[in-house]
Structure formats: C-alpha cells, structure tokens
Amino acid sequence: MRAGIVGAGVAGLAAARRLQELGHEVTIFEGRDEPGGQVVTFDVGGEPIECFYHHIFTNDTTVIRYFNDLGLGDQLEWIEPNNGHFVQGKIYPFVTPFDLLRFDAVSFLSRLRLGLASLWLKRQEDWSSYENVTARAWMERAVGKQAFNAFWGPLLRGKFAKHADEIGMAWLHWKIRLRFGSRGGRLGAKETLGYPRGSFRSYYFALADHIRKSGGQIHLNTPVEAVATELGAVTGIRANGTFHEFDKVLMTTPNIITKRIAPDLPSDYVEILDRVRYQWASCLVLALDRPLSDVYWLSIADDLPFVACVEHTNLVGAERYGGNHIVYLSNYVAPDHPVLQMDAEEAFSVYEESIRRINPSFDRSWVREKWFFRDPGGQPVITTNYSTCIPSMETGIDGLYLSNTTQVYPEDRGQNYSLQLGERAAELMSEKDSVVAAAQGACI
Ligand SMILES: Cc1cc2nc3c(=O)[nH]c(=O)nc-3n(C[C@H](O)[C@H](O)[C@H](O)COP(=O)(O)OP(=O)(O)OC[C@H]3O[C@@H](n4cnc5c(N)ncnc54)[C@H](O)[C@@H]3O)c2cc1C
C-alpha cells in the first residue's frame, strides 16, 4: 500500500512508523518547517523548548514506550513539581493532597468536600455513567457552590470560556483519575511529571529520522491543498500544486482543516465533524532574568486574562536555557477572541498588570525576550454525551481516514493518546488493505 499522511504531528509520525512496520510505503506532508505539530519547539538560550508547555504523567506509558524504543529512555527525567492555585490574590501550594486542608480560600467543610469528591472520583472506573451530566452540575452538588466557585469553576471557565457550563463530567472525572494516577498510590504522595533532556523534540525528531531511514518521505513546508477522490474513493493528495497518487490517505488535521482539505466528505460525516467546537490555544512565553515565583504550574482562579502561569524553569533548571527563566502564560479562547490578533508585545501589555498580581515586584525590565504562539486546534470542547460527537476513523470515502484529538475521550487530549490513535489508524488502514487484497485474490 502507498499511504499518504497529512500532518507530521505525533499522530502522523506514529501512524507512519506503524504502517512501515506493517510493510507499507509512507509519505508525510507537513505544512510547517519541522515535525511535531502541537509539540513543536523553538530555541531559548540555545536549547529547544516547546512553544506550548508540555510534560507527561507517569501513566503516559505510550510516550514512555516511544522514548525507550528510540533509545532515548535515559533522557526522560521524573520530577516532583511545585504546583499552586491562585485565588483571591494569593498563591496556595497544591503539592500534596494535604495542601487542600490548608486551602483557606474556602471553609473547612468545603475543603473536605473537595477532597472527598476527588477521592470518590478516583475510585470510579465507569466514566460512562457521568456522560450526560455537566461537570458544573455534578461538582456543585458534590462540593458546594463556594468550593466550586473557588476551584473547579474558574478552571473550567479558563479552559472552555463560554462553553464551561456545557462540559461533560465524564471528561473531568477522567482527568482527576489520571492526575491521581500520576501520584502513585501512597497517601500524601506528590505528583510526578516527566520532561526529557533536550525537550520533546528529541523523540519526535528521532521518530522522523527513523521513518526516513526506513524509506519514508517527509515533505516539510508542504501544506496539503486537497485530498483528491474519484467515485467515492481516495486517489491522492494535492500539495504545492503537485498531485501525488496514493492508495490510502490519513488526515491528522483538526476538524476545521479536515473539512477544508477534503471537500468531498459525505454530509453525514461532516455533520459529525461540525458537532465539535474548538478553543484556540494561546501562549505568551516570557524569558525573564529572574524567577517569577517558585511554582511550576499555577492554576489561575481569579479573573486574569490567562488560565495558567506555567514557569517551566521551576520544573527544569534555568541554567539549561542560558540562565533564562521561562514562563508560559496560557489561555484557551474562542476563534474570534481579540488576543489572537495581537503580537507578543501587545499581548504582554494586556497581561502585564495581571503578572504583577502574581508577583507584585514584577517589572517589565525583567523580560529579556517574549514570543506569542497560537494553535487553532488547541482544545476540543468536550460536552456532555461527547461520545456521540466523535468522528470515526473511516470517513465514508473509501481509503480516506482521520485521526485527531477530537477522538480522544474520556481522557484529556495529550501526546500519549495521539500516538495511540496514529497507531490504531495505521492498523485499520493496513487491515482494510489486507481484506481488499484477499478479495482481489479470490476474484482472480
Ligand atoms: C497548549 C497545549 C498544551 C499541551 N500540553 C500537553 C502536555 O503537557 N502533555 C501532553 O502530552 N500533551 C499536551 N498537549 C497535547 C498534545 O500536544 C497533542 O495532543 C498532540 O500533540 C496532538 O498531536 P496530533 O498529531 O494529533 O495533532 P497536531 O499536533 O495538531 O498535528 C497535526 C499536524 O498537521 C499539520 N497540518 C495542518 N494542516 C495541514 C495541511 N493542510 N497540510 C499539511 N499539514 C497540515 C499541522 O501543522 C500539525 O503539524 C498540549 C496541547 C496544547 C495545545
């Protein structure tokens, strides 16, 4: 089989590798100038770092498998970070579960309810029973309005903005389960996060190299204009004005792009793609001459223009980045949000006062450099009964497949699940190919 793949994010790379293992030819087309997709990196102080903050949890076993398979297992470092929650102008540490007892932004009873609700959810294995209730309704009932407003409410609003009240409890339930899973079983255990020396670029570059060495082609700076079809079957890909013939094509693009490059998709399939809305991801990244705080992941519950302040150099040392202290100010916004039109300087001037709320002595003279990154497929909006919104990998056009983050559920989207989806899509393409080959053999 000659397979064409649209996108060299981790799903596209995983699919290519699996297709090669199954004996097929692969060609990847990537619009950007490097592979990696949402894990893409840039350099600070001569060291690569992700444009959007990235780490893995101990239960991201597929990512760990990739590092080991590529001979990079010893590059993964496991770190217990200092996490915190910013509410009512104060940073509350959230490092061990006992910190919840000191969370005096809410009453003692509310703290107990917050803790008990999380413990309860951690033990529930059946996410499907939470499918038709919103996270807000379930949490307000479980922890009360005061605790919801100080803790879960702002986090949901930060990630999903005006869609926050539509988010399904199945998504939040599973997120809490997985986060607890990354703490190990011990009572009071700290969370452990993984981050590789040399950034995540090390593994996706190694994966891309492996694909090339195994005979695959990766065309960078080559956005796909259209997937071509004839009589309900895929025939190839048009990119940079050139037509490339393929037996099968896998798209790893967000739904919004998928619809544009595959205009022949059946209307019932497009209707499913349209059910999922996206929040854009935006990150203002600052390189500072000193730390902003001692917290790695600071969730923001106050009304600030960003939902998290992720100080990467509180996870790994600033010396790795030429002494720069790197802070991501992260937000998820609707596609028409004005911040998406801004450059780094403009976004900084909107955020500056709020940064000072986190550290009152912050001064703009601390900023050595700044960058502003955006991604249109940042976060699918995971509503109640989301399982009815998931597009199948088979698109209804013979030989045309889709693998993207809208298919990750009930887990929150992450590299681990994109790698798994890419592998599954490859296996499906190969399996269908064997069925067709067998049928053709039978006809002869
Ligand atoms: C802000 C943010 C933080 C995150 N943090 C974490 C984290 O801490 N840990 C974690 O594990 N995961 C994290 N993730 C999620 C993780 O990055 C994604 O789940 C994963 O990278 C998605 O991979 P993908 O291959 O499915 O999609 P993508 O990475 O979106 O890949 C799709 C690729 O298709 C390309 N493309 C689009 N259109 C075309 C076209 N027309 N022609 C050719 N190519 C095209 C794109 O350039 C891209 O490279 C984060 C994501 C975001 C946005």
Coordinates of N, CA and C and ligand atoms in Angstrom, one line a residue, residues 5-13 28-32 34-40 51-57 60 63 159 200 203 219 222-226 239 252-254 257-258 260-261 279-283 296-297 330-332 375 377-379 403-406 408 412-419 421, ligand 1:
I5 N 0.1 10.7 4.3 CA -0.3 11.2 5.6 C -0.3 12.7 5.6
V6 N -1.4 13.3 6.1 CA -1.4 14.8 6.2 C -1.1 15.1 7.6
G7 N 0.1 15.8 7.9 CA 0.4 16.2 9.2 C 1.5 15.4 9.8
A8 N 2.6 16.1 10.3 CA 3.7 15.4 10.9 C 3.7 15.7 12.4
G9 N 2.5 15.8 13.0 CA 2.4 15.8 14.5 C 2.7 14.4 15.0
V10 N 2.5 14.2 16.3 CA 2.9 12.9 16.8 C 2.0 11.8 16.3
A11 N 0.7 12.1 16.0 CA -0.2 11.1 15.4 C 0.2 10.7 14.0
G12 N 0.6 11.6 13.2 CA 1.1 11.3 11.8 C 2.3 10.5 11.9
L13 N 3.3 10.9 12.8 CA 4.5 10.2 12.8 C 4.3 8.7 13.4
I28 N 4.7 11.6 4.2 CA 4.0 12.6 5.1 C 4.2 14.0 4.5
F29 N 3.1 14.8 4.5 CA 3.1 16.2 4.1 C 2.8 17.0 5.3
E30 N 3.7 17.9 5.6 CA 3.6 18.8 6.8 C 3.7 20.3 6.3
G31 N 2.7 21.1 6.8 CA 2.7 22.5 6.4 C 3.8 23.3 7.0
R32 N 4.2 22.9 8.3 CA 5.3 23.7 9.0 C 6.7 23.3 8.5
E34 N 9.0 22.1 10.5 CA 9.5 21.0 11.3 C 8.4 20.1 11.7
P35 N 8.7 18.8 12.0 CA 7.6 17.9 12.5 C 7.3 18.3 14.0
G36 N 6.3 17.6 14.5 CA 6.0 17.9 16.0 C 4.6 18.4 16.2
G37 N 4.0 19.1 15.3 CA 2.6 19.6 15.5 C 2.5 20.4 16.7
Q38 N 1.6 20.1 17.6 CA 1.4 21.0 18.8 C 2.5 20.8 19.8
V39 N 3.4 19.9 19.6 CA 4.6 19.8 20.5 C 5.8 20.5 19.9
V40 N 5.5 21.3 18.9 CA 6.6 22.0 18.2 C 7.5 22.9 19.1
C51 N 6.8 25.4 22.2 CA 6.0 26.6 22.1 C 4.9 26.6 23.0
F52 N 4.3 25.5 23.3 CA 3.2 25.3 24.3 C 3.8 24.3 25.3
Y53 N 3.7 24.7 26.6 CA 4.2 23.9 27.7 C 3.8 22.5 27.5
H54 N 4.8 21.6 27.8 CA 4.5 20.1 27.7 C 5.2 19.4 28.9
H55 N 4.5 18.4 29.4 CA 5.2 17.4 30.3 C 4.4 16.1 30.1
I56 N 4.8 15.1 30.7 CA 4.0 13.8 30.7 C 3.8 13.4 32.1
F57 N 2.7 12.5 32.3 CA 2.4 11.9 33.6 C 3.0 10.5 33.6
D60 N 1.5 8.0 31.2 CA 1.6 8.2 29.8 C 2.5 7.1 29.2
V63 N 4.0 7.2 25.5 CA 5.1 8.2 25.2 C 6.4 7.5 25.8
K159 N -10.4 27.1 30.7 CA -10.1 26.2 29.5 C -11.2 26.3 28.5
F200 N 10.9 17.6 24.2 CA 10.2 16.5 23.5 C 10.7 16.5 22.0
Y203 N 12.5 13.2 20.9 CA 11.8 11.9 20.4 C 11.1 12.1 19.1
H219 N 7.7 15.5 3.6 CA 7.8 16.8 2.9 C 7.4 17.9 3.9
T222 N 5.1 21.9 3.3 CA 4.3 21.4 2.1 C 2.8 21.3 2.6
P223 N 2.1 22.4 2.7 CA 0.7 22.2 3.1 C -0.1 21.5 2.1
V224 N -1.0 20.6 2.5 CA -1.8 19.9 1.6 C -3.0 20.8 1.2
E225 N -3.2 21.0 -0.1 CA -4.3 21.8 -0.5 C -5.6 21.0 -0.6
A226 N -5.5 19.8 -1.0 CA -6.7 19.0 -1.2 C -6.4 17.5 -1.2
A239 N -0.5 18.9 -3.2 CA 0.2 19.8 -2.3 C 1.2 20.6 -3.1
T252 N -4.4 13.9 9.8 CA -4.3 14.0 11.2 C -4.6 15.5 11.6
T253 N -5.4 16.2 10.8 CA -5.6 17.6 11.0 C -6.9 17.8 11.8
P254 N -7.0 19.0 12.5 CA -8.2 19.3 13.3 C -9.4 19.3 12.3
I257 N -9.8 22.1 9.7 CA -8.9 22.0 8.5 C -9.3 20.8 7.6
T258 N -9.7 19.7 8.3 CA -10.1 18.5 7.6 C -11.2 18.7 6.5
R260 N -11.9 21.5 5.1 CA -11.4 22.3 4.0 C -10.6 21.5 3.0
I261 N -9.7 20.6 3.5 CA -8.9 19.9 2.5 C -9.6 18.7 1.9
Q279 N -11.5 25.4 21.1 CA -10.9 26.6 21.7 C -9.5 26.7 21.1
W280 N -9.1 27.9 20.6 CA -7.7 28.1 20.3 C -6.8 28.1 21.5
A281 N -5.6 27.6 21.4 CA -4.6 27.7 22.5 C -3.8 28.9 22.2
S282 N -3.5 29.7 23.2 CA -2.5 30.8 23.0 C -1.6 30.7 24.2
C283 N -0.3 31.0 23.9 CA 0.7 31.1 25.0 C 1.6 32.2 24.8
Y296 N 5.8 25.7 39.6 CA 5.8 25.3 38.2 C 4.4 25.5 37.6
W297 N 3.4 24.9 38.1 CA 2.1 25.0 37.4 C 1.2 25.8 38.4
S330 N -0.8 31.0 29.7 CA -1.6 30.2 28.8 C -3.0 30.5 28.8
N331 N -3.6 30.5 27.7 CA -5.1 30.8 27.6 C -5.7 29.9 26.5
Y332 N -7.0 29.6 26.7 CA -7.8 29.0 25.6 C -8.9 29.9 25.3
D375 N -2.6 28.2 18.4 CA -3.0 27.0 17.6 C -4.5 26.8 17.5
G377 N -6.4 24.3 16.8 CA -7.0 23.1 17.3 C -6.6 22.8 18.8
G378 N -6.4 23.9 19.5 CA -5.8 23.8 20.9 C -6.6 22.8 21.8
Q379 N -7.9 23.0 21.9 CA -8.7 22.2 22.8 C -10.1 21.9 22.3
S403 N -7.5 10.8 12.0 CA -7.1 10.6 13.4 C -6.7 12.0 13.9
N404 N -7.5 12.4 14.9 CA -7.2 13.7 15.5 C -7.7 13.8 17.0
T405 N -7.4 14.9 17.6 CA -7.6 15.0 19.1 C -9.1 14.9 19.5
T406 N -10.0 15.1 18.5 CA -11.4 15.1 18.9 C -11.8 13.6 19.2
V408 N -10.0 11.7 21.1 CA -9.5 11.3 22.5 C -10.6 11.5 23.5
D412 N -8.2 13.5 28.6 CA -7.9 14.9 28.1 C -6.9 14.7 27.0
R413 N -7.0 15.5 25.9 CA -6.0 15.3 24.8 C -4.6 15.4 25.3
G414 N -3.7 14.6 24.7 CA -2.3 14.5 25.1 C -1.6 13.7 24.1
Q415 N -0.2 13.9 24.1 CA 0.6 13.1 23.2 C 0.4 11.6 23.2
N416 N 0.2 11.1 24.5 CA 0.0 9.7 24.7 C -1.1 9.1 23.8
Y417 N -2.2 9.9 23.8 CA -3.4 9.3 23.1 C -3.3 9.6 21.6
S418 N -2.6 10.7 21.2 CA -2.4 10.9 19.8 C -1.5 9.8 19.2
L419 N -0.5 9.4 19.9 CA 0.4 8.3 19.4 C -0.5 7.0 19.3
L421 N -3.7 6.8 18.8 CA -4.6 6.9 17.7 C -3.9 6.7 16.4
Ligands
LIG1 C1 -1.3 24.4 24.9 C2 -1.2 23.0 24.8 C3 -0.5 22.3 25.8 C4 -0.4 20.9 25.8 N1 0.3 20.3 26.8 C5 0.5 18.9 26.7 C6 1.2 18.3 27.7 O1 1.6 18.9 28.7 N2 1.4 17.0 27.6 C7 0.9 16.2 26.5 O2 1.2 15.0 26.4 N3 0.2 16.8 25.6 C8 -0.1 18.2 25.7 N4 -0.8 18.8 24.7 C9 -1.5 18.0 23.7 C10 -0.6 17.4 22.6 O3 0.4 18.4 22.1 C11 -1.5 17.0 21.5 O4 -2.4 16.1 22.0 C12 -0.7 16.3 20.3 O5 0.5 16.9 20.0 C13 -1.6 16.3 19.1 O6 -1.0 15.6 18.1 P1 -1.7 15.3 16.7 O7 -0.6 14.8 15.8 O8 -2.9 14.6 16.9 O9 -2.1 16.8 16.2 P2 -1.2 18.0 15.8 O10 -0.1 18.2 16.7 O11 -2.2 19.2 15.7 O12 -0.7 17.7 14.3 C14 -1.3 18.0 13.1 C15 -0.3 18.4 12.1 O13 -0.9 18.7 10.9 C16 -0.3 19.8 10.3 N5 -1.2 20.4 9.3 C17 -2.4 21.1 9.5 N6 -2.9 21.4 8.3 C18 -2.1 20.9 7.3 C19 -2.2 20.9 5.9 N7 -3.2 21.4 5.3 N8 -1.2 20.2 5.3 C20 -0.1 19.6 5.9 N9 0.0 19.6 7.3 C21 -1.0 20.2 8.0 C22 0.0 20.7 11.5 O14 1.0 21.7 11.1 C23 0.4 19.7 12.5 O15 1.8 19.5 12.5 C24 -0.9 20.2 24.7 C25 -1.5 20.9 23.6 C26 -1.6 22.2 23.7 C27 -2.3 22.9 22.5

